[in-house]
């Protein structure tokens, strides 16, 4: 009996993860992408001066540096590589 | 007496002397007073003829002096950021970030922001260490920017928080099946830091726009340009909700000055009439032109009795 319960539970977990991976996560990827995009735009407002866009308040933004330091370099690369805005948008809606 | 008294005006009109002697008159009345210079080109120490630096220096009973040094404040600020960074990220990244900090330090506006930070810090100290703070500000343009900063930055930071919150909400939605991640998102340090910053600006704004807490006095000479500049500045400040209490007319030639200054005195009389007309709703104090420089305690005490008129 116990064995059966265990097997059922494992099966259910598999099912949940399968369902999540097949239907939910795919959709959530769009949401996540959107969140990352907003965040990248926010970074542009915070640290635009690193890309040559003057930011009058860059002094106050320094205190945020410790929290975004890890992402700073990849972000700079992403921003400098933004050549195909349309392709980027299309990818977001599965047109790639 | 208000908690915060500002003396502003065109360069060379005698702001420092007025601020110093007013602070002296407050101290003489038993009010624990701090007199602060926010002008990057300090002259407070010259007025008192005593050394004052970026650390509070006692000047006489109940009176302390301070000259804000933007460079020292900025260095302190950067040091605190670097220390925090060492706790959070790897050493390799810290080196890279140090370069970025240097850039921001050199950027325009950094000095202003550093002074403003110290300014807020001092405002928080009132009631605890001091009863009143007298600010000897920089010439008009610089000061107006400094005082209107919290309003502008407040709106801007609000926008940043909004954006970050939106991103965080979306991420939370996506992280529904990842409990630890969702928790980390809920306690986002970026939102917390921005909010703390916003609160500071809001506090400064609250103090500055409360006529019971702070008041602004303009120092001017009976000449054409200072009058025009003061009129413009008064209008701008009232548009930003900062109360202007009065004007101090400095260097008024006394009637018994002699024939050499007579012509100048007559033209001053015309300008004095204009001042009385333009600023009729405010307190107007006239200080005579003295035959000597105003320097040192004794000289300052001579005019500090006249400055008491600002509180009546």
CSV table of C-alpha atoms in Angstrom, one decimal:
chain,number,residue,atom,x,y,z
A,1,UNK,CA,0.0,0.0,0.0
A,2,UNK,CA,2.8,2.4,1.0
A,3,UNK,CA,4.7,1.6,-2.1
A,4,UNK,CA,1.7,2.4,-4.2
A,5,UNK,CA,1.2,5.7,-2.4
A,6,UNK,CA,4.8,6.6,-3.0
A,7,UNK,CA,4.6,5.7,-6.7
A,8,UNK,CA,1.5,7.7,-7.1
A,9,UNK,CA,3.1,10.7,-5.5
A,10,UNK,CA,6.2,10.5,-7.7
A,11,UNK,CA,3.9,10.1,-10.7
A,12,UNK,CA,1.9,13.2,-9.7
A,13,UNK,CA,5.2,15.2,-9.2
A,14,UNK,CA,6.3,14.1,-12.7
A,15,UNK,CA,2.9,15.2,-14.1
A,16,UNK,CA,3.1,18.6,-12.4
A,17,UNK,CA,6.6,19.3,-13.7
A,18,UNK,CA,5.7,17.9,-17.2
A,19,UNK,CA,2.6,20.2,-17.3
A,20,UNK,CA,4.7,23.1,-16.1
A,21,UNK,CA,7.5,22.6,-18.5
A,22,UNK,CA,5.2,22.0,-21.5
A,23,UNK,CA,2.5,24.6,-21.1
A,24,UNK,CA,3.3,27.0,-18.3
A,25,UNK,CA,7.0,27.7,-18.5
A,26,UNK,CA,6.8,28.4,-22.2
A,27,UNK,CA,4.3,31.2,-21.5
A,28,UNK,CA,6.2,32.3,-18.4
A,29,UNK,CA,9.3,32.7,-20.5
A,30,UNK,CA,7.4,35.6,-22.3
A,31,UNK,CA,6.6,37.2,-18.9
A,32,UNK,CA,10.2,36.7,-17.8
A,33,UNK,CA,11.5,38.2,-21.0
A,34,UNK,CA,9.2,41.2,-20.5
A,35,UNK,CA,10.5,41.6,-16.9
A,36,UNK,CA,14.1,41.5,-18.1
A,37,UNK,CA,13.4,44.1,-20.7
A,38,UNK,CA,11.8,46.5,-18.2
A,39,UNK,CA,14.8,45.9,-16.0
A,40,UNK,CA,17.2,46.6,-18.8
A,41,UNK,CA,15.4,49.9,-19.5
A,42,UNK,CA,15.6,50.7,-15.8
A,43,UNK,CA,19.3,50.1,-15.9
A,44,UNK,CA,19.5,52.5,-18.7
A,45,UNK,CA,17.9,55.2,-16.6
A,46,UNK,CA,20.1,54.4,-13.7
A,47,UNK,CA,23.5,53.9,-15.4
A,48,UNK,CA,23.1,55.5,-18.8
A,49,UNK,CA,26.3,57.4,-18.3
A,50,UNK,CA,28.3,54.3,-18.8
A,51,UNK,CA,27.0,54.1,-22.3
A,52,UNK,CA,27.6,57.8,-22.9
A,53,UNK,CA,24.1,59.0,-22.0
A,54,UNK,CA,24.5,61.7,-19.4
A,55,UNK,CA,22.7,61.2,-16.2
A,56,UNK,CA,22.5,64.2,-13.9
A,57,UNK,CA,21.8,62.0,-11.0
A,58,UNK,CA,24.5,59.4,-11.5
A,59,UNK,CA,25.9,60.3,-8.1
A,60,UNK,CA,22.8,59.0,-6.2
A,61,UNK,CA,22.7,55.9,-8.4
A,62,UNK,CA,26.1,54.8,-7.1
A,63,UNK,CA,24.5,53.4,-4.0
A,64,UNK,CA,22.6,50.8,-6.2
A,65,UNK,CA,25.8,49.6,-7.7
A,66,UNK,CA,26.5,46.9,-5.1
A,67,UNK,CA,23.2,45.2,-6.0
A,68,UNK,CA,23.6,45.3,-9.8
A,69,UNK,CA,27.4,45.0,-10.1
A,70,UNK,CA,27.1,41.3,-11.2
A,71,UNK,CA,24.8,42.2,-14.0
A,72,UNK,CA,26.5,45.4,-15.1
A,73,UNK,CA,28.9,43.9,-17.7
A,74,UNK,CA,26.4,41.6,-19.4
A,75,UNK,CA,23.9,44.5,-19.5
A,76,UNK,CA,26.4,46.7,-21.2
A,77,UNK,CA,27.0,44.0,-23.7
A,78,UNK,CA,23.3,43.5,-24.3
A,79,UNK,CA,22.7,47.2,-24.8
A,80,UNK,CA,25.6,47.6,-27.2
A,81,UNK,CA,24.4,44.6,-29.2
A,82,UNK,CA,20.9,45.8,-29.7
A,83,UNK,CA,21.0,46.0,-33.5
A,84,UNK,CA,17.8,44.2,-34.5
A,85,UNK,CA,15.0,45.6,-32.4
A,86,UNK,CA,12.3,44.0,-34.7
A,87,UNK,CA,13.9,40.6,-34.5
A,88,UNK,CA,14.1,41.0,-30.8
A,89,UNK,CA,10.4,41.8,-30.5
A,90,UNK,CA,9.5,39.0,-33.0
A,91,UNK,CA,11.4,36.5,-30.9
A,92,UNK,CA,9.3,37.5,-28.0
A,93,UNK,CA,6.2,36.4,-29.8
A,94,UNK,CA,7.6,33.2,-31.2
A,95,UNK,CA,8.1,34.5,-34.7
A,96,UNK,CA,11.8,33.5,-34.8
B,1,UNK,CA,13.3,81.9,15.3
B,2,UNK,CA,12.9,79.1,12.8
B,3,UNK,CA,14.8,75.8,12.7
B,4,UNK,CA,16.4,76.6,9.4
B,5,UNK,CA,17.3,80.1,8.3
B,6,UNK,CA,18.9,80.6,4.9
B,7,UNK,CA,20.7,83.7,3.7
B,8,UNK,CA,21.0,84.0,0.0
B,9,UNK,CA,21.6,86.6,-2.7
B,10,UNK,CA,23.9,87.9,-5.4
B,11,UNK,CA,27.6,87.4,-4.9
B,12,UNK,CA,29.4,90.1,-2.8
B,13,UNK,CA,26.3,91.5,-1.2
B,14,UNK,CA,27.2,90.4,2.3
B,15,UNK,CA,25.5,87.0,2.8
B,16,UNK,CA,28.2,85.6,5.0
B,17,UNK,CA,28.3,88.6,7.3
B,18,UNK,CA,24.6,88.6,7.6
B,19,UNK,CA,24.4,84.8,8.3
B,20,UNK,CA,27.3,85.0,10.8
B,21,UNK,CA,25.9,88.0,12.7
B,22,UNK,CA,22.4,86.5,12.8
B,23,UNK,CA,23.8,83.2,14.1
B,24,UNK,CA,25.7,85.2,16.7
B,25,UNK,CA,22.5,87.0,17.8
B,26,UNK,CA,20.7,83.6,18.1
B,27,UNK,CA,23.5,82.2,20.2
B,28,UNK,CA,23.5,85.3,22.4
B,29,UNK,CA,19.8,84.6,23.1
B,30,UNK,CA,20.7,81.1,24.3
B,31,UNK,CA,19.7,79.2,21.1
B,32,UNK,CA,22.1,76.4,20.3
B,33,UNK,CA,23.0,77.4,16.8
B,34,UNK,CA,25.0,75.9,14.0
B,35,UNK,CA,26.1,78.1,11.1
B,36,UNK,CA,26.8,76.3,7.9
B,37,UNK,CA,28.3,77.5,4.7
B,38,UNK,CA,27.1,75.6,1.5
B,39,UNK,CA,29.1,77.8,-0.8
B,40,UNK,CA,32.0,75.8,-2.4
B,41,UNK,CA,34.1,78.9,-2.0
B,42,UNK,CA,33.8,79.3,1.7
B,43,UNK,CA,34.3,82.6,3.6
B,44,UNK,CA,32.7,81.8,6.9
B,45,UNK,CA,36.0,81.3,8.6
B,46,UNK,CA,37.1,84.7,7.3
B,47,UNK,CA,34.0,86.4,8.7
B,48,UNK,CA,34.6,84.9,12.2
B,49,UNK,CA,38.3,85.2,11.9
B,50,UNK,CA,38.5,81.7,13.3
B,51,UNK,CA,39.4,78.4,11.7
B,52,UNK,CA,36.3,76.4,10.5
B,53,UNK,CA,36.6,73.2,8.5
B,54,UNK,CA,34.5,70.3,7.2
B,55,UNK,CA,34.0,69.3,10.8
B,56,UNK,CA,31.9,71.2,13.3
B,57,UNK,CA,34.0,73.7,15.2
B,58,UNK,CA,32.9,75.5,18.3
B,59,UNK,CA,33.0,79.3,17.9
B,60,UNK,CA,31.6,80.7,21.1
B,61,UNK,CA,29.1,79.5,23.7
B,62,UNK,CA,26.0,78.1,21.9
B,63,UNK,CA,27.5,78.6,18.5
B,64,UNK,CA,29.2,76.1,16.1
B,65,UNK,CA,30.4,76.6,12.6
B,66,UNK,CA,30.8,74.2,9.6
B,67,UNK,CA,32.0,74.6,6.0
B,68,UNK,CA,30.7,71.7,3.9
B,69,UNK,CA,33.4,70.2,1.8
B,70,UNK,CA,31.9,68.5,-1.2
B,71,UNK,CA,35.0,66.5,-1.9
B,72,UNK,CA,35.2,65.0,1.6
B,73,UNK,CA,31.5,64.2,1.6
B,74,UNK,CA,31.8,62.5,-1.8
B,75,UNK,CA,34.8,60.4,-0.7
B,76,UNK,CA,32.9,59.3,2.5
B,77,UNK,CA,29.9,58.3,0.3
B,78,UNK,CA,32.1,56.3,-2.1
B,79,UNK,CA,33.9,54.6,0.7
B,80,UNK,CA,30.6,53.4,2.2
B,81,UNK,CA,29.5,52.0,-1.2
B,82,UNK,CA,32.8,50.2,-1.7
B,83,UNK,CA,32.5,48.6,1.7
B,84,UNK,CA,29.0,47.5,1.0
B,85,UNK,CA,30.2,46.1,-2.3
B,86,UNK,CA,32.9,44.0,-0.7
B,87,UNK,CA,30.2,42.1,1.2
B,88,UNK,CA,28.0,41.5,-1.8
B,89,UNK,CA,30.2,40.8,-4.9
B,90,UNK,CA,33.5,39.2,-5.8
B,91,UNK,CA,36.7,41.1,-5.6
B,92,UNK,CA,37.2,40.9,-9.4
B,93,UNK,CA,34.0,42.8,-10.0
B,94,UNK,CA,34.8,45.4,-7.3
B,95,UNK,CA,37.9,46.5,-9.2
B,96,UNK,CA,35.8,47.0,-12.3
B,97,UNK,CA,33.2,48.9,-10.4
B,98,UNK,CA,35.8,51.2,-8.8
B,99,UNK,CA,36.4,52.6,-12.2
B,100,UNK,CA,32.7,53.4,-12.7
B,101,UNK,CA,32.6,55.1,-9.3
B,102,UNK,CA,35.5,57.3,-10.3
B,103,UNK,CA,33.6,58.3,-13.5
B,104,UNK,CA,30.5,59.2,-11.5
B,105,UNK,CA,32.6,61.2,-9.1
B,106,UNK,CA,33.9,63.3,-11.9
B,107,UNK,CA,30.5,63.9,-13.5
B,108,UNK,CA,28.8,67.2,-13.3
B,109,UNK,CA,26.3,67.4,-10.4
B,110,UNK,CA,28.3,65.2,-8.1
B,111,UNK,CA,29.5,68.0,-6.0
B,112,UNK,CA,26.1,69.5,-5.7
B,113,UNK,CA,24.6,66.1,-4.8
B,114,UNK,CA,27.3,65.6,-2.1
B,115,UNK,CA,26.5,69.0,-0.6
B,116,UNK,CA,22.8,68.2,-0.7
B,117,UNK,CA,23.4,64.9,1.1
B,118,UNK,CA,25.2,66.6,3.9
B,119,UNK,CA,22.5,69.2,4.0
B,120,UNK,CA,19.9,66.5,4.6
B,121,UNK,CA,22.1,65.0,7.3
B,122,UNK,CA,22.3,68.3,9.1
B,123,UNK,CA,18.5,68.8,8.8
B,124,UNK,CA,18.0,65.5,10.6
B,125,UNK,CA,20.3,66.7,13.4
B,126,UNK,CA,18.1,69.7,14.3
B,127,UNK,CA,16.3,69.3,17.6
B,128,UNK,CA,18.9,66.8,18.8
B,129,UNK,CA,22.3,68.6,18.6
B,130,UNK,CA,21.1,72.1,17.7
B,131,UNK,CA,18.0,74.2,18.0
B,132,UNK,CA,18.6,76.2,14.9
B,133,UNK,CA,20.8,76.1,11.8
B,134,UNK,CA,21.7,79.2,9.8
B,135,UNK,CA,22.8,78.5,6.3
B,136,UNK,CA,25.2,80.8,4.5
B,137,UNK,CA,24.4,79.8,0.9
B,138,UNK,CA,26.2,80.1,-2.4
B,139,UNK,CA,25.2,82.9,-4.8
B,140,UNK,CA,21.6,82.7,-6.0
B,141,UNK,CA,21.6,80.4,-9.0
B,142,UNK,CA,23.5,77.6,-7.2
B,143,UNK,CA,21.3,77.8,-4.2
B,144,UNK,CA,18.0,77.8,-6.1
B,145,UNK,CA,19.1,74.6,-7.8
B,146,UNK,CA,20.1,73.1,-4.5
B,147,UNK,CA,16.8,73.9,-2.8
B,148,UNK,CA,14.6,72.8,-5.7
B,149,UNK,CA,16.5,69.6,-6.1
B,150,UNK,CA,14.3,67.5,-3.8
B,151,UNK,CA,11.1,68.3,-5.7
B,152,UNK,CA,12.6,67.4,-9.1
B,153,UNK,CA,14.4,64.3,-7.9
B,154,UNK,CA,11.4,63.1,-5.9
B,155,UNK,CA,9.3,62.8,-9.0
B,156,UNK,CA,12.2,61.1,-10.9
B,157,UNK,CA,12.9,58.5,-8.2
B,158,UNK,CA,9.2,57.8,-8.0
B,159,UNK,CA,9.3,56.8,-11.6
B,160,UNK,CA,12.3,54.5,-11.1
B,161,UNK,CA,10.6,52.7,-8.2
B,162,UNK,CA,7.5,52.3,-10.3
B,163,UNK,CA,9.5,50.7,-13.1
B,164,UNK,CA,11.4,48.4,-10.8
B,165,UNK,CA,8.2,47.3,-9.1
B,166,UNK,CA,6.7,46.5,-12.4
B,167,UNK,CA,9.7,44.3,-13.4
B,168,UNK,CA,9.6,42.6,-10.0
B,169,UNK,CA,5.9,41.9,-10.3
B,170,UNK,CA,6.4,40.2,-13.6
B,171,UNK,CA,9.3,38.2,-12.3
B,172,UNK,CA,7.3,37.1,-9.3
B,173,UNK,CA,4.6,35.9,-11.7
B,174,UNK,CA,7.2,33.9,-13.6
B,175,UNK,CA,8.8,32.5,-10.5
B,176,UNK,CA,5.6,31.0,-9.1
B,177,UNK,CA,7.1,27.6,-8.9
B,178,UNK,CA,10.4,28.8,-7.4
B,179,UNK,CA,9.7,29.7,-3.7
B,180,UNK,CA,13.2,30.9,-2.7
B,181,UNK,CA,13.5,33.1,-5.8
B,182,UNK,CA,10.0,34.6,-5.1
B,183,UNK,CA,11.1,35.5,-1.6
B,184,UNK,CA,14.2,37.2,-2.9
B,185,UNK,CA,12.2,39.2,-5.3
B,186,UNK,CA,9.8,40.3,-2.5
B,187,UNK,CA,12.7,41.8,-0.5
B,188,UNK,CA,14.3,43.6,-3.5
B,189,UNK,CA,17.2,45.7,-2.2
B,190,UNK,CA,17.0,48.0,-5.1
B,191,UNK,CA,13.5,49.1,-4.3
B,192,UNK,CA,14.5,49.4,-0.7
B,193,UNK,CA,17.5,51.7,-1.5
B,194,UNK,CA,15.4,53.8,-3.9
B,195,UNK,CA,12.7,54.1,-1.3
B,196,UNK,CA,15.1,55.2,1.4
B,197,UNK,CA,16.5,57.8,-1.0
B,198,UNK,CA,13.0,59.0,-1.8
B,199,UNK,CA,12.2,59.4,1.9
B,200,UNK,CA,15.2,61.5,2.4
B,201,UNK,CA,14.2,63.8,-0.4
B,202,UNK,CA,10.7,64.0,0.9
B,203,UNK,CA,12.0,64.9,4.4
B,204,UNK,CA,14.1,67.8,2.9
B,205,UNK,CA,11.1,68.9,0.9
B,206,UNK,CA,8.9,68.8,4.0
B,207,UNK,CA,11.3,71.0,6.0
B,208,UNK,CA,11.9,73.4,3.2
B,209,UNK,CA,8.3,74.0,2.3
B,210,UNK,CA,7.1,74.4,5.9
B,211,UNK,CA,7.1,78.1,6.7
B,212,UNK,CA,7.2,77.3,10.4
B,213,UNK,CA,10.4,75.3,10.0
B,214,UNK,CA,12.5,77.2,7.4
B,215,UNK,CA,12.7,80.7,6.1
B,216,UNK,CA,14.8,82.4,3.5
B,217,UNK,CA,16.3,85.9,3.6
B,218,UNK,CA,17.8,87.7,0.7
B,219,UNK,CA,20.7,90.0,1.1
B,220,UNK,CA,21.0,92.7,-1.4
B,221,UNK,CA,22.5,96.1,-2.0
B,222,UNK,CA,20.6,99.2,-3.1
B,223,UNK,CA,21.6,98.8,-6.7
B,224,UNK,CA,19.8,97.8,-9.8
B,225,UNK,CA,21.1,94.3,-10.6
B,226,UNK,CA,20.8,92.8,-7.0
B,227,UNK,CA,17.2,94.1,-6.8
B,228,UNK,CA,16.2,92.5,-10.1
B,229,UNK,CA,17.9,89.2,-9.3
B,230,UNK,CA,16.3,89.1,-5.9
B,231,UNK,CA,12.9,89.7,-7.3
B,232,UNK,CA,13.3,86.9,-9.7
B,233,UNK,CA,14.6,84.5,-7.0
B,234,UNK,CA,11.8,85.4,-4.7
B,235,UNK,CA,9.3,84.5,-7.4
B,236,UNK,CA,11.0,81.2,-8.1
B,237,UNK,CA,11.2,80.2,-4.5
B,238,UNK,CA,7.6,80.9,-3.9
B,239,UNK,CA,6.7,78.9,-6.9
B,240,UNK,CA,8.5,76.0,-5.3
B,241,UNK,CA,6.7,76.6,-2.0
B,242,UNK,CA,9.7,78.0,-0.1
B,243,UNK,CA,8.8,80.9,2.2
B,244,UNK,CA,10.8,84.1,1.8
B,245,UNK,CA,10.7,86.1,5.1
B,246,UNK,CA,12.4,89.3,4.2
B,247,UNK,CA,15.3,91.1,2.7
B,248,UNK,CA,18.4,92.6,4.3
B,249,UNK,CA,19.5,95.7,2.5
B,250,UNK,CA,23.3,96.0,3.1
B,251,UNK,CA,25.7,98.8,2.5
B,252,UNK,CA,23.3,101.7,2.8
B,253,UNK,CA,25.2,104.9,2.8
B,254,UNK,CA,24.4,106.9,6.0
B,255,UNK,CA,23.1,110.5,5.6
B,256,UNK,CA,26.2,112.0,7.2
B,257,UNK,CA,28.6,110.3,4.8
B,258,UNK,CA,29.9,113.6,3.4
B,259,UNK,CA,29.9,115.2,-0.1
B,260,UNK,CA,32.0,112.6,-1.8
B,261,UNK,CA,29.3,109.9,-1.5
B,262,UNK,CA,26.3,112.3,-1.7
B,263,UNK,CA,25.5,111.5,-5.3
B,264,UNK,CA,25.7,107.8,-4.7
B,265,UNK,CA,23.6,108.2,-1.7
B,266,UNK,CA,20.8,109.9,-3.6
B,267,UNK,CA,20.7,107.1,-6.2
B,268,UNK,CA,20.6,104.6,-3.4
B,269,UNK,CA,17.6,106.4,-2.0
B,270,UNK,CA,15.7,105.8,-5.2
B,271,UNK,CA,16.6,102.1,-5.1
B,272,UNK,CA,15.6,101.9,-1.5
B,273,UNK,CA,12.2,103.2,-2.4
B,274,UNK,CA,12.0,100.6,-5.1
B,275,UNK,CA,12.9,97.8,-2.6
B,276,UNK,CA,10.3,99.0,-0.1
B,277,UNK,CA,7.7,98.9,-2.9
B,278,UNK,CA,8.7,95.6,-4.4
B,279,UNK,CA,9.1,93.7,-1.2
B,280,UNK,CA,6.5,95.5,0.9
B,281,UNK,CA,5.0,92.3,2.2
B,282,UNK,CA,8.2,91.2,3.9
B,283,UNK,CA,10.5,92.3,6.7
B,284,UNK,CA,13.0,94.8,5.4
B,285,UNK,CA,16.2,95.5,7.4
B,286,UNK,CA,18.7,98.2,6.4
B,287,UNK,CA,22.3,97.8,7.4
B,288,UNK,CA,24.5,100.9,7.1
B,289,UNK,CA,27.7,100.9,5.1
B,290,UNK,CA,30.5,100.7,7.7
B,291,UNK,CA,33.8,102.4,7.6
B,292,UNK,CA,35.6,99.1,8.1
B,293,UNK,CA,35.4,95.5,7.0
B,294,UNK,CA,33.1,93.3,8.9
B,295,UNK,CA,35.5,90.7,10.3
B,296,UNK,CA,35.9,89.0,13.7
B,297,UNK,CA,33.6,88.6,16.6
B,298,UNK,CA,33.6,92.2,17.7
B,299,UNK,CA,32.6,93.6,14.4
B,300,UNK,CA,29.9,90.9,13.9
B,301,UNK,CA,28.4,91.7,17.2
B,302,UNK,CA,28.0,95.3,16.1
B,303,UNK,CA,25.5,94.2,13.4
B,304,UNK,CA,24.1,91.2,15.2
B,305,UNK,CA,21.9,93.5,17.3
B,306,UNK,CA,20.4,94.9,14.1
B,307,UNK,CA,19.8,91.4,12.7
B,308,UNK,CA,17.5,90.6,15.6
B,309,UNK,CA,15.0,92.7,13.8
B,310,UNK,CA,14.4,89.6,11.5
B,311,UNK,CA,12.7,87.8,14.3
B,312,UNK,CA,10.4,90.6,15.4
